[in-house]
Short mmCIF file of C-alpha atoms and ligand atoms in Angstrom, two decimals:
data_model
loop_
_atom_site.label_atom_id
_atom_site.label_comp_id
_atom_site.label_asym_id
_atom_site.label_seq_id
_atom_site.Cartn_x
_atom_site.Cartn_y
_atom_site.Cartn_z
CA MET A 1 2.20 134.61 76.83
CA GLN A 2 5.51 133.02 75.98
CA GLN A 3 8.68 134.57 74.73
CA ARG A 4 11.39 132.82 72.71
CA ILE A 5 14.86 133.09 74.22
CA ARG A 6 18.24 131.90 73.06
CA VAL A 7 20.88 131.38 75.71
CA THR A 8 24.31 129.83 75.43
CA ILE A 9 24.73 127.52 78.40
CA ASN A 10 28.12 125.95 79.07
CA GLY A 11 29.09 126.68 75.49
CA LYS A 12 26.01 125.13 73.89
CA PRO A 13 23.06 127.01 72.40
CA HIS A 14 19.68 126.55 74.07
CA GLU A 15 16.44 127.89 72.70
CA ALA A 16 13.04 127.75 74.35
CA ASP A 17 9.72 129.51 74.71
CA VAL A 18 9.33 130.70 78.28
CA GLU A 19 6.93 132.76 80.31
CA PRO A 20 8.38 136.19 81.06
CA ARG A 21 7.98 135.52 84.80
CA LEU A 22 10.16 132.37 84.71
CA LEU A 23 13.23 132.81 86.89
CA LEU A 24 16.61 131.98 85.40
CA ILE A 25 17.18 129.30 88.05
CA HIS A 26 13.97 127.51 87.01
CA TYR A 27 14.94 127.81 83.36
CA LEU A 28 18.33 126.24 84.03
CA ARG A 29 16.97 123.41 86.17
CA ASP A 30 13.60 122.65 84.61
CA VAL A 31 13.96 123.67 80.97
CA ALA A 32 17.68 123.11 80.31
CA GLY A 33 17.80 120.17 82.75
CA LEU A 34 20.87 121.36 84.65
CA LYS A 35 20.43 120.42 88.31
CA GLY A 36 23.84 121.73 89.42
CA PRO A 37 22.59 125.20 90.35
CA HIS A 38 20.48 124.67 93.47
CA ILE A 39 17.47 126.48 94.86
CA GLY A 40 17.69 127.50 98.48
CA CYS A 41 15.97 130.71 99.47
CA GLU A 42 14.78 132.07 96.09
CA THR A 43 15.25 135.51 97.58
CA SER A 44 18.93 136.15 96.67
CA ILE A 45 20.23 135.45 100.16
CA CYS A 46 21.79 131.97 100.17
CA GLY A 47 23.80 131.86 96.92
CA ALA A 48 22.97 128.20 96.17
CA CYS A 49 21.82 129.24 92.69
CA THR A 50 25.00 131.15 91.74
CA VAL A 51 26.03 130.89 88.09
CA GLU A 52 28.05 133.11 85.76
CA LEU A 53 26.29 135.36 83.28
CA ASP A 54 28.67 136.76 80.66
CA GLY A 55 31.53 135.99 83.03
CA LYS A 56 30.06 137.62 86.15
CA ALA A 57 28.63 135.68 89.08
CA VAL A 58 24.90 136.20 89.50
CA LYS A 59 22.24 134.64 91.67
CA ALA A 60 20.00 132.90 89.17
CA CYS A 61 16.95 133.31 91.41
CA SER A 62 17.28 137.07 91.23
CA MET A 63 16.65 137.49 87.51
CA PHE A 64 14.25 136.31 84.85
CA ALA A 65 15.23 133.86 82.15
CA VAL A 66 14.25 136.42 79.49
CA GLN A 67 16.97 138.70 80.86
CA ALA A 68 19.52 136.06 79.84
CA ASP A 69 18.34 136.13 76.22
CA GLY A 70 21.35 136.40 73.89
CA ARG A 71 23.82 135.96 76.75
CA GLU A 72 26.18 133.27 78.01
CA VAL A 73 25.59 131.29 81.17
CA LEU A 74 28.14 129.07 82.86
CA THR A 75 26.96 126.61 85.50
CA VAL A 76 28.98 124.29 87.68
CA GLU A 77 28.39 121.56 85.07
CA GLY A 78 30.45 123.58 82.59
CA LEU A 79 33.57 123.90 84.74
CA ALA A 80 35.29 120.57 84.22
CA ALA A 81 37.04 120.23 80.87
CA ASN A 82 37.97 116.96 79.17
CA GLY A 83 37.32 115.00 82.34
CA THR A 84 39.52 117.27 84.45
CA LEU A 85 37.99 119.17 87.33
CA HIS A 86 38.40 122.94 87.49
CA PRO A 87 41.08 123.86 90.09
CA VAL A 88 38.39 125.21 92.43
CA GLN A 89 36.46 121.94 92.20
CA GLU A 90 39.66 119.99 92.78
CA ALA A 91 40.49 122.10 95.83
CA PHE A 92 37.00 121.64 97.33
CA TRP A 93 37.48 117.89 96.89
CA ASN A 94 40.98 117.85 98.40
CA GLU A 95 40.17 120.13 101.33
CA HIS A 96 36.89 118.38 102.26
CA ALA A 97 35.08 121.68 101.72
CA LEU A 98 31.61 120.19 101.68
CA GLN A 99 29.37 118.16 103.89
CA CYS A 100 25.87 117.75 102.42
CA GLY A 101 27.01 119.56 99.26
CA TYR A 102 23.89 121.67 98.86
CA CYS A 103 25.71 124.99 98.87
CA THR A 104 28.70 123.64 96.94
CA PRO A 105 27.84 124.48 93.31
CA GLY A 106 27.10 128.07 94.29
CA MET A 107 30.17 128.26 96.53
CA ILE A 108 32.38 127.01 93.73
CA MET A 109 31.00 129.50 91.21
CA ALA A 110 31.35 132.36 93.71
CA ALA A 111 34.86 131.22 94.62
CA LYS A 112 35.85 131.12 90.95
CA GLN A 113 34.65 134.72 90.57
CA LEU A 114 36.40 135.78 93.74
CA LEU A 115 39.71 134.37 92.47
CA ALA A 116 39.25 136.07 89.09
CA ARG A 117 39.04 139.38 90.96
CA ASN A 118 41.66 138.59 93.58
CA PRO A 119 44.02 135.75 92.64
CA ASN A 120 45.71 135.63 96.06
CA PRO A 121 43.13 136.38 98.76
CA THR A 122 43.70 136.26 102.51
CA ASP A 123 41.36 134.24 104.74
CA SER A 124 39.35 137.33 105.56
CA GLU A 125 39.13 138.37 101.91
CA VAL A 126 37.79 134.90 101.07
CA ARG A 127 35.23 135.17 103.87
CA ARG A 128 34.16 138.61 102.69
CA GLY A 129 34.08 137.48 99.07
CA LEU A 130 31.82 134.55 99.89
CA GLU A 131 29.53 136.33 102.31
CA GLY A 132 26.68 136.09 99.80
CA ASN A 133 26.82 132.29 99.97
CA LEU A 134 25.52 130.43 103.01
CA CYS A 135 26.50 126.95 104.14
CA ARG A 136 24.04 125.41 106.56
CA CYS A 137 26.55 122.71 107.42
CA THR A 138 28.79 125.57 108.56
CA GLY A 139 31.97 124.12 107.16
CA TYR A 140 33.32 127.56 106.44
CA GLN A 141 36.95 127.04 107.43
CA HIS A 142 37.31 124.14 105.01
CA ILE A 143 35.75 126.26 102.29
CA VAL A 144 38.21 129.08 103.00
CA ASN A 145 41.06 126.57 102.95
CA ALA A 146 39.85 125.24 99.60
CA VAL A 147 39.68 128.67 98.00
CA ARG A 148 43.17 129.50 99.19
CA ALA A 149 44.46 126.13 98.00
CA ALA A 150 42.86 126.76 94.60
CA ALA A 151 44.52 130.17 94.53
CA SER A 152 47.96 128.72 95.10
CA GLY A 153 47.32 125.92 92.59
CA MET A 154 46.11 128.32 89.93
CA GLY A 155 49.15 130.53 90.47
CA ASP A 156 51.58 127.68 89.68
S1 FES B 201 18.23 130.41 95.79
FE1 FES B 201 19.15 132.11 94.87
S2 FES B 201 20.19 133.10 96.47
FE2 FES B 201 19.14 131.46 97.47
S1 FES B 202 27.85 121.63 102.66
FE1 FES B 202 25.81 121.48 103.37
S2 FES B 202 25.02 123.48 103.06
FE2 FES B 202 27.12 123.68 102.67
#
């Protein structure tokens, strides 16, 4: 059995017939062709699949695509505008906040959400805010530095 869903992804409408058991992360990657959101654990632990759903960060492996029907999804691909990186992306670049980059799309989406809630976080608030996102390269201090740098840049 398939179900037709309509989802706005990065501002563009997407429509597809999907099985009700299809996870949102598989829909984004395999149906919509967006490989930015990554798959790590598929059990809502690692955060590699983090995207925004109607403006709130969610782990795309923890919900079904049909639950996104009629809603808006933002992935890391939708952050840059007119060739200009989002301030969080820019800060990750400048602060060397990635090694292999596997966790990075999820980290950036979670960091964006964290800064929307708390525009001027301390180191420990950043660490607490990102505790749902794991980096196996363990470059956490650079990630914290990047989020704080993004915070000061966005406050200019
Ligand atoms: S793949 Fe979704 S939290 Fe790990
Ligand atoms: S940069 Fe490699 S997992 Fe985070």
